[in-house]
């Protein structure tokens, strides 16, 4: 009897201890996500439907007609810490959001002072392990922003995993 | 059949559970470990004696063309990057915003310049909109290959457009990520690696303005 009580107590205390870190999780998921945020960014490329009068604008904008070729030109990135509390290995394999046309997983390879951003297929989440998505490292790249992302906004992201069920989270927008 | 755990083992398991949970908690809150490379570069590299830089002229956000020599009399912080870059470039520019804030009124005597290594995307119009989100006083220049090649050796500049990567973007650009400190006479004084604290850069700018 006592042992069962202590076992239950253990689980309860563990949950309390985890709760204390401000980690949020869907009840059924072994994946826990903390401190999600998205970098503030503005749409810099002219939209294709924008009148071509743009190209006739005054000084400094002589090459603006080229903007129309670059509808994919505005980007941002999402960052967070992902933790796999389960006993099986998992991986983040993709994400979607309404604010960008395309979402990709990227990392940055540092070669002396040269930075090489590289698309990757997945970000591994080993059992009882974690992955930190942060500037200069793993990030979720948002390509083709459909709207400006201003500090104070929030962005909804749906993350997909190799094993765990998809998770939808809200990430605050701010500058680093 | 039920196996009864001796009480002390059950208690040990209970404590272990709590310990693990707390540990996992601590792991996420531990300060980021600065790797050796970052630590070594955190103060920047002094160029001694200061190196005279070749002048160059490029399309810019402040006038149809701008030359480095037009900025003579100001302390210049120069960075090579591109607006499509979601991570390294905006991180550096956000840090330069901190540097400018540190300078307060002295910021009028400093210029913050982004030279794009991606002129096809980064027209002066695009650069104006992009930089306004950081600081409208930041200057953008569209670097063309010919000019970048001519001045590259002054900065140890490397950049390469990569259209061969598995991305939906047409191409990404591998590029040098340093920030360069140029004095009022147009001489290169310091090179800062990515991740150099803004306080370090700001203090060096203040020294030159003193």
Coordinates of C-alpha atoms in Angstrom, one line a residue:
Chain A
X1 CA 0.0 0.0 0.0
X2 CA 2.7 2.4 1.1
X3 CA 4.9 1.7 -1.9
X4 CA 2.0 2.4 -4.3
X5 CA 1.3 5.6 -2.4
X6 CA 4.9 6.7 -2.7
X7 CA 5.0 5.8 -6.4
X8 CA 1.9 8.0 -7.0
X9 CA 3.5 10.7 -4.9
X10 CA 6.6 10.4 -7.1
X11 CA 4.7 10.9 -10.3
X12 CA 2.8 13.9 -8.8
X13 CA 6.0 15.5 -7.5
X14 CA 7.6 15.0 -10.9
X15 CA 4.8 16.7 -12.6
X16 CA 4.9 19.6 -10.1
X17 CA 8.6 19.9 -10.6
X18 CA 8.3 20.0 -14.4
X19 CA 5.4 22.4 -14.1
X20 CA 7.6 24.7 -12.2
X21 CA 9.8 25.4 -15.2
X22 CA 6.9 26.9 -17.2
X23 CA 7.1 24.0 -19.7
X24 CA 3.9 23.5 -21.6
X25 CA 2.9 20.3 -23.1
X26 CA -0.1 18.6 -24.7
X27 CA -1.3 16.0 -22.2
X28 CA -0.5 13.1 -24.4
X29 CA 2.8 14.1 -25.9
X30 CA 6.2 13.1 -24.8
X31 CA 7.5 16.3 -26.5
X32 CA 7.8 19.4 -24.4
X33 CA 8.4 22.8 -25.9
X34 CA 9.6 25.8 -23.9
X35 CA 10.3 29.5 -24.8
X36 CA 9.1 29.5 -28.4
X37 CA 9.7 32.8 -30.2
X38 CA 9.8 34.1 -33.7
X39 CA 12.1 36.9 -34.9
X40 CA 10.4 40.2 -35.8
X41 CA 10.6 40.7 -39.6
X42 CA 9.0 42.8 -42.3
X43 CA 7.9 41.9 -45.8
X44 CA 10.6 43.6 -47.9
X45 CA 9.8 42.3 -51.3
X46 CA 7.1 44.0 -53.4
X47 CA 4.1 41.9 -53.9
X48 CA 3.5 40.8 -57.5
X49 CA 0.2 42.6 -57.7
X50 CA 1.8 45.8 -56.6
X51 CA 1.6 48.5 -59.4
X52 CA 4.7 48.7 -61.5
X53 CA 4.8 52.5 -60.7
X54 CA 7.1 51.2 -58.0
X55 CA 9.9 50.9 -60.6
X56 CA 9.5 54.5 -61.5
X57 CA 10.1 55.7 -58.0
X58 CA 12.8 58.2 -57.3
X59 CA 16.5 57.9 -56.2
X60 CA 17.9 54.8 -54.8
X61 CA 15.2 52.7 -56.2
X62 CA 16.4 52.4 -59.7
X63 CA 16.5 48.6 -59.6
X64 CA 13.2 48.1 -57.8
X65 CA 11.6 46.5 -60.8
X66 CA 13.6 43.5 -60.0
X67 CA 11.6 43.2 -56.8
X68 CA 8.8 41.5 -58.7
X69 CA 11.0 38.5 -59.4
X70 CA 11.5 38.0 -55.7
X71 CA 8.2 37.1 -54.2
X72 CA 9.9 34.6 -51.9
X73 CA 12.2 37.3 -50.5
X74 CA 11.1 37.8 -46.9
X75 CA 12.1 35.5 -44.2
X76 CA 12.1 35.0 -40.5
X77 CA 12.9 32.2 -38.1
X78 CA 11.3 30.4 -35.1
X79 CA 13.3 29.3 -32.1
X80 CA 12.5 27.2 -29.0
X81 CA 13.8 24.4 -26.8
X82 CA 12.3 20.9 -27.6
X83 CA 12.5 18.2 -25.0
X84 CA 11.7 14.5 -25.5
X85 CA 10.6 13.1 -22.2
X86 CA 9.7 9.8 -23.7
X87 CA 11.7 6.6 -23.8
X88 CA 11.8 6.4 -27.6
X89 CA 13.8 8.5 -29.9
X90 CA 11.9 11.1 -31.9
X91 CA 12.7 14.0 -34.3
X92 CA 11.2 17.2 -35.4
X93 CA 10.6 16.7 -39.1
X94 CA 8.6 19.7 -40.2
X95 CA 6.5 22.7 -39.4
X96 CA 3.7 24.8 -41.0
X97 CA 2.4 28.3 -40.3
X98 CA -0.2 30.6 -41.9
X99 CA 2.2 33.5 -41.9
X100 CA 4.7 32.0 -44.4
X101 CA 4.5 30.3 -47.8
X102 CA 7.1 27.7 -46.9
X103 CA 8.7 26.4 -43.7
X104 CA 12.0 24.5 -43.6
X105 CA 14.3 23.2 -40.9
X106 CA 17.7 24.7 -41.1
X107 CA 21.0 24.7 -39.3
X108 CA 24.1 26.9 -39.5
X109 CA 27.5 25.5 -40.2
X110 CA 30.3 27.7 -39.0
X111 CA 33.6 27.5 -40.9
X112 CA 35.9 30.1 -39.3
X113 CA 34.0 33.4 -40.0
X114 CA 32.0 32.0 -42.8
X115 CA 28.4 31.0 -42.0
X116 CA 26.8 28.3 -44.2
X117 CA 23.0 28.0 -43.7
X118 CA 21.9 24.4 -44.6
X119 CA 18.5 22.8 -44.9
X120 CA 18.1 19.7 -42.9
X121 CA 15.6 16.9 -43.0
X122 CA 15.1 16.6 -39.2
X123 CA 16.2 17.8 -35.8
X124 CA 16.9 14.7 -33.6
X125 CA 15.2 14.5 -30.3
X126 CA 16.8 11.5 -28.5
X127 CA 14.8 9.8 -25.7
X128 CA 15.1 11.9 -22.6
X129 CA 17.1 14.4 -24.6
X130 CA 16.6 17.9 -26.0
X131 CA 17.4 20.2 -28.9
X132 CA 17.8 23.9 -28.6
X133 CA 16.8 26.0 -31.6
X134 CA 18.6 29.3 -31.3
X135 CA 20.2 32.1 -33.4
X136 CA 23.3 30.8 -35.2
X137 CA 22.2 27.2 -34.8
X138 CA 19.2 25.1 -35.5
X139 CA 16.1 27.2 -36.5
X140 CA 12.8 26.8 -38.2
X141 CA 13.1 29.1 -41.3
X142 CA 9.9 30.9 -42.4
X143 CA 10.2 31.6 -46.2
X144 CA 7.9 34.0 -48.1
X145 CA 6.3 36.0 -45.2
X146 CA 2.7 36.9 -46.0
X147 CA 2.7 39.7 -43.4
X148 CA 5.0 41.8 -41.2
X149 CA 5.8 40.1 -37.9
X150 CA 6.0 42.9 -35.3
X151 CA 7.1 42.6 -31.7
X152 CA 4.1 41.8 -29.6
X153 CA 2.4 39.7 -32.3
X154 CA 2.2 36.0 -31.9
X155 CA 2.6 33.3 -34.6
X156 CA 0.9 29.9 -34.6
X157 CA 3.1 27.0 -35.6
X158 CA 2.2 23.4 -36.1
X159 CA 5.2 21.1 -35.6
X160 CA 5.3 17.6 -36.9
X161 CA 7.4 14.8 -35.5
X162 CA 8.6 11.4 -36.5
X163 CA 6.6 9.7 -33.8
X164 CA 4.7 12.1 -31.6
X165 CA 1.4 13.6 -32.7
X166 CA 1.6 17.1 -34.3
X167 CA 1.7 20.0 -31.8
X168 CA 0.3 23.4 -32.4
X169 CA 2.0 26.2 -30.4
X170 CA 1.8 29.9 -30.2
X171 CA 5.2 31.8 -30.4
X172 CA 5.7 35.4 -29.4
X173 CA 7.3 37.7 -31.9
X174 CA 10.3 39.8 -30.8
X175 CA 13.8 40.8 -31.7
X176 CA 16.6 38.7 -30.1
Chain B
X1 CA 0.9 -12.4 -7.7
X2 CA 1.9 -9.1 -6.3
X3 CA 5.4 -8.3 -5.4
X4 CA 5.6 -5.8 -2.5
X5 CA 8.5 -3.4 -2.8
X6 CA 10.3 -2.9 0.4
X7 CA 9.5 0.6 1.6
X8 CA 13.0 2.0 1.3
X9 CA 13.3 1.0 -2.4
X10 CA 9.9 2.5 -3.2
X11 CA 11.1 5.7 -1.5
X12 CA 14.3 5.7 -3.4
X13 CA 12.4 5.4 -6.7
X14 CA 10.2 8.2 -5.6
X15 CA 13.1 10.4 -4.8
X16 CA 14.8 9.4 -8.1
X17 CA 11.7 10.4 -10.0
X18 CA 11.7 13.9 -8.4
X19 CA 15.4 14.2 -8.9
X20 CA 15.2 13.4 -12.6
X21 CA 12.3 15.8 -13.0
X22 CA 14.2 18.6 -11.3
X23 CA 17.4 17.7 -13.3
X24 CA 15.6 18.0 -16.5
X25 CA 14.3 21.3 -15.4
X26 CA 17.8 22.5 -14.5
X27 CA 19.2 21.4 -17.8
X28 CA 16.9 23.8 -19.7
X29 CA 17.7 26.7 -17.4
X30 CA 21.5 26.3 -17.3
X31 CA 23.3 29.2 -19.0
X32 CA 24.4 28.5 -22.6
X33 CA 28.0 27.2 -22.7
X34 CA 30.1 29.6 -24.8
X35 CA 32.4 27.5 -27.0
X36 CA 36.1 28.2 -27.1
X37 CA 36.0 29.7 -30.5
X38 CA 33.4 32.2 -29.5
X39 CA 35.3 33.1 -26.3
X40 CA 38.5 33.6 -28.3
X41 CA 36.8 36.1 -30.6
X42 CA 34.7 37.8 -28.1
X43 CA 36.9 40.9 -27.9
X44 CA 37.4 41.2 -31.6
X45 CA 40.7 41.2 -33.6
X46 CA 42.7 44.5 -33.7
X47 CA 44.2 45.4 -37.1
X48 CA 47.6 46.8 -36.1
X49 CA 48.8 48.9 -37.9
X50 CA 45.4 50.1 -39.2
X51 CA 44.8 49.1 -42.8
X52 CA 43.9 51.7 -45.4
X53 CA 40.9 50.4 -47.3
X54 CA 40.3 50.7 -51.1
X55 CA 37.4 53.1 -51.9
X56 CA 34.4 51.7 -53.6
X57 CA 31.1 53.0 -54.9
X58 CA 27.7 51.1 -54.9
X59 CA 24.0 51.8 -55.2
X60 CA 22.7 52.7 -51.8
X61 CA 19.7 53.5 -49.7
X62 CA 20.8 57.1 -49.0
X63 CA 21.7 58.2 -52.5
X64 CA 21.7 56.6 -55.9
X65 CA 25.4 55.8 -55.3
X66 CA 27.5 56.0 -52.2
X67 CA 31.3 55.7 -51.7
X68 CA 33.1 54.5 -48.6
X69 CA 35.0 57.8 -48.8
X70 CA 31.7 59.7 -48.4
X71 CA 31.6 58.4 -44.8
X72 CA 35.0 59.9 -44.0
X73 CA 34.8 61.7 -40.6
X74 CA 32.5 59.1 -39.2
X75 CA 33.2 55.8 -37.5
X76 CA 31.8 53.1 -39.7
X77 CA 30.6 49.6 -38.7
X78 CA 30.3 47.6 -41.8
X79 CA 28.7 44.2 -42.3
X80 CA 28.3 42.0 -45.3
X81 CA 25.0 40.0 -45.5
X82 CA 21.7 39.6 -47.3
X83 CA 18.0 40.2 -46.4
X84 CA 16.9 36.7 -47.2
X85 CA 19.1 35.4 -44.4
X86 CA 16.8 34.7 -41.5
X87 CA 19.2 34.1 -38.7
X88 CA 22.8 35.3 -38.7
X89 CA 22.3 38.6 -40.5
X90 CA 19.3 39.9 -38.5
X91 CA 21.0 38.7 -35.3
X92 CA 24.0 40.8 -36.1
X93 CA 21.9 43.8 -37.1
X94 CA 19.9 43.6 -33.9
X95 CA 23.2 43.7 -32.0
X96 CA 24.3 46.8 -34.0
X97 CA 21.0 48.4 -32.9
X98 CA 22.2 47.8 -29.3
X99 CA 25.6 49.4 -30.2
X100 CA 23.9 52.5 -31.7
X101 CA 21.8 52.8 -28.5
X102 CA 24.9 52.7 -26.4
X103 CA 26.4 55.6 -28.4
X104 CA 23.4 57.8 -27.6
X105 CA 24.1 61.3 -29.0
X106 CA 27.4 60.2 -30.4
X107 CA 25.6 57.9 -32.8
X108 CA 25.4 60.9 -35.2
X109 CA 29.2 60.5 -35.7
X110 CA 28.9 56.8 -36.6
X111 CA 27.5 55.0 -39.7
X112 CA 26.1 51.5 -39.7
X113 CA 26.4 49.9 -43.1
X114 CA 25.0 46.6 -44.5
X115 CA 26.6 45.7 -47.9
X116 CA 24.4 43.0 -49.5
X117 CA 26.2 40.1 -51.1
X118 CA 22.9 39.3 -52.9
X119 CA 22.2 42.3 -55.2
X120 CA 19.6 40.4 -57.3
X121 CA 17.3 40.2 -54.3
X122 CA 18.6 43.3 -52.4
X123 CA 17.9 46.3 -54.4
X124 CA 18.1 49.7 -52.6
X125 CA 14.3 49.6 -52.2
X126 CA 14.4 46.2 -50.5
X127 CA 17.3 47.2 -48.3
X128 CA 15.4 50.4 -47.2
X129 CA 12.4 48.4 -46.1
X130 CA 14.5 45.8 -44.5
X131 CA 16.8 48.1 -42.5
X132 CA 13.9 50.4 -41.4
X133 CA 12.8 47.5 -39.2
X134 CA 16.1 47.7 -37.4
X135 CA 17.0 51.4 -37.5
X136 CA 16.0 53.8 -40.3
X137 CA 19.5 55.4 -40.1
X138 CA 21.2 52.2 -41.1
X139 CA 22.6 52.4 -44.6
X140 CA 22.3 49.6 -47.2
X141 CA 24.4 49.1 -50.2
X142 CA 23.8 46.6 -53.1
X143 CA 27.1 44.9 -53.7
X144 CA 27.8 43.7 -57.2
X145 CA 30.2 40.9 -57.9
X146 CA 32.7 43.1 -59.6
X147 CA 33.0 45.5 -56.7
X148 CA 32.8 42.7 -54.1
X149 CA 35.7 40.9 -55.8
X150 CA 37.7 44.1 -56.0
X151 CA 37.4 44.9 -52.3
X152 CA 37.1 41.4 -50.9
X153 CA 40.7 41.0 -50.0
X154 CA 40.6 44.1 -47.8
X155 CA 38.1 42.3 -45.6
X156 CA 38.9 38.6 -46.1
X157 CA 35.5 38.5 -47.6
X158 CA 34.1 35.2 -48.7
X159 CA 30.7 34.7 -50.2
X160 CA 29.1 32.1 -52.5
X161 CA 25.6 31.7 -53.8
X162 CA 24.4 28.1 -53.4
X163 CA 21.6 27.0 -55.7
X164 CA 22.4 23.4 -55.2
X165 CA 20.8 23.0 -51.7
X166 CA 17.7 21.1 -50.9
X167 CA 15.6 24.2 -50.1
X168 CA 12.6 25.8 -51.7
X169 CA 14.5 29.0 -51.9
X170 CA 16.1 29.6 -55.2
X171 CA 19.5 29.9 -53.5
X172 CA 21.2 30.7 -50.2
X173 CA 24.4 32.6 -49.8
X174 CA 27.3 31.3 -47.7
X175 CA 29.1 34.4 -46.4
X176 CA 31.6 35.9 -44.0
X177 CA 29.8 37.0 -40.9
X178 CA 32.3 39.5 -39.4
X179 CA 31.6 43.1 -38.5
X180 CA 34.3 45.6 -39.5
X181 CA 35.2 48.8 -37.5
X182 CA 36.5 51.6 -39.8
X183 CA 37.8 54.8 -38.3
X184 CA 37.2 58.5 -39.3
X185 CA 40.1 58.3 -41.8
X186 CA 38.7 55.3 -43.6
X187 CA 41.2 52.8 -42.0
X188 CA 40.2 49.3 -40.8
X189 CA 40.8 49.1 -37.1
X190 CA 38.9 46.0 -35.8
X191 CA 37.3 42.8 -37.0
X192 CA 34.5 41.3 -34.8
X193 CA 33.4 37.7 -35.3
X194 CA 29.7 36.8 -35.2
X195 CA 28.6 36.8 -31.6
X196 CA 30.8 39.5 -30.3
X197 CA 28.9 41.3 -27.5
X198 CA 27.6 44.7 -28.5
X199 CA 29.1 46.2 -25.4
X200 CA 32.6 45.3 -26.7
X201 CA 31.9 46.9 -30.1
X202 CA 30.2 49.9 -28.6
X203 CA 33.2 50.6 -26.3
X204 CA 35.6 50.5 -29.2
X205 CA 33.5 53.0 -31.2
X206 CA 33.3 55.3 -28.2
X207 CA 37.2 55.1 -27.9
X208 CA 37.5 56.2 -31.5
X209 CA 35.0 59.1 -31.0
X210 CA 36.7 60.3 -27.9

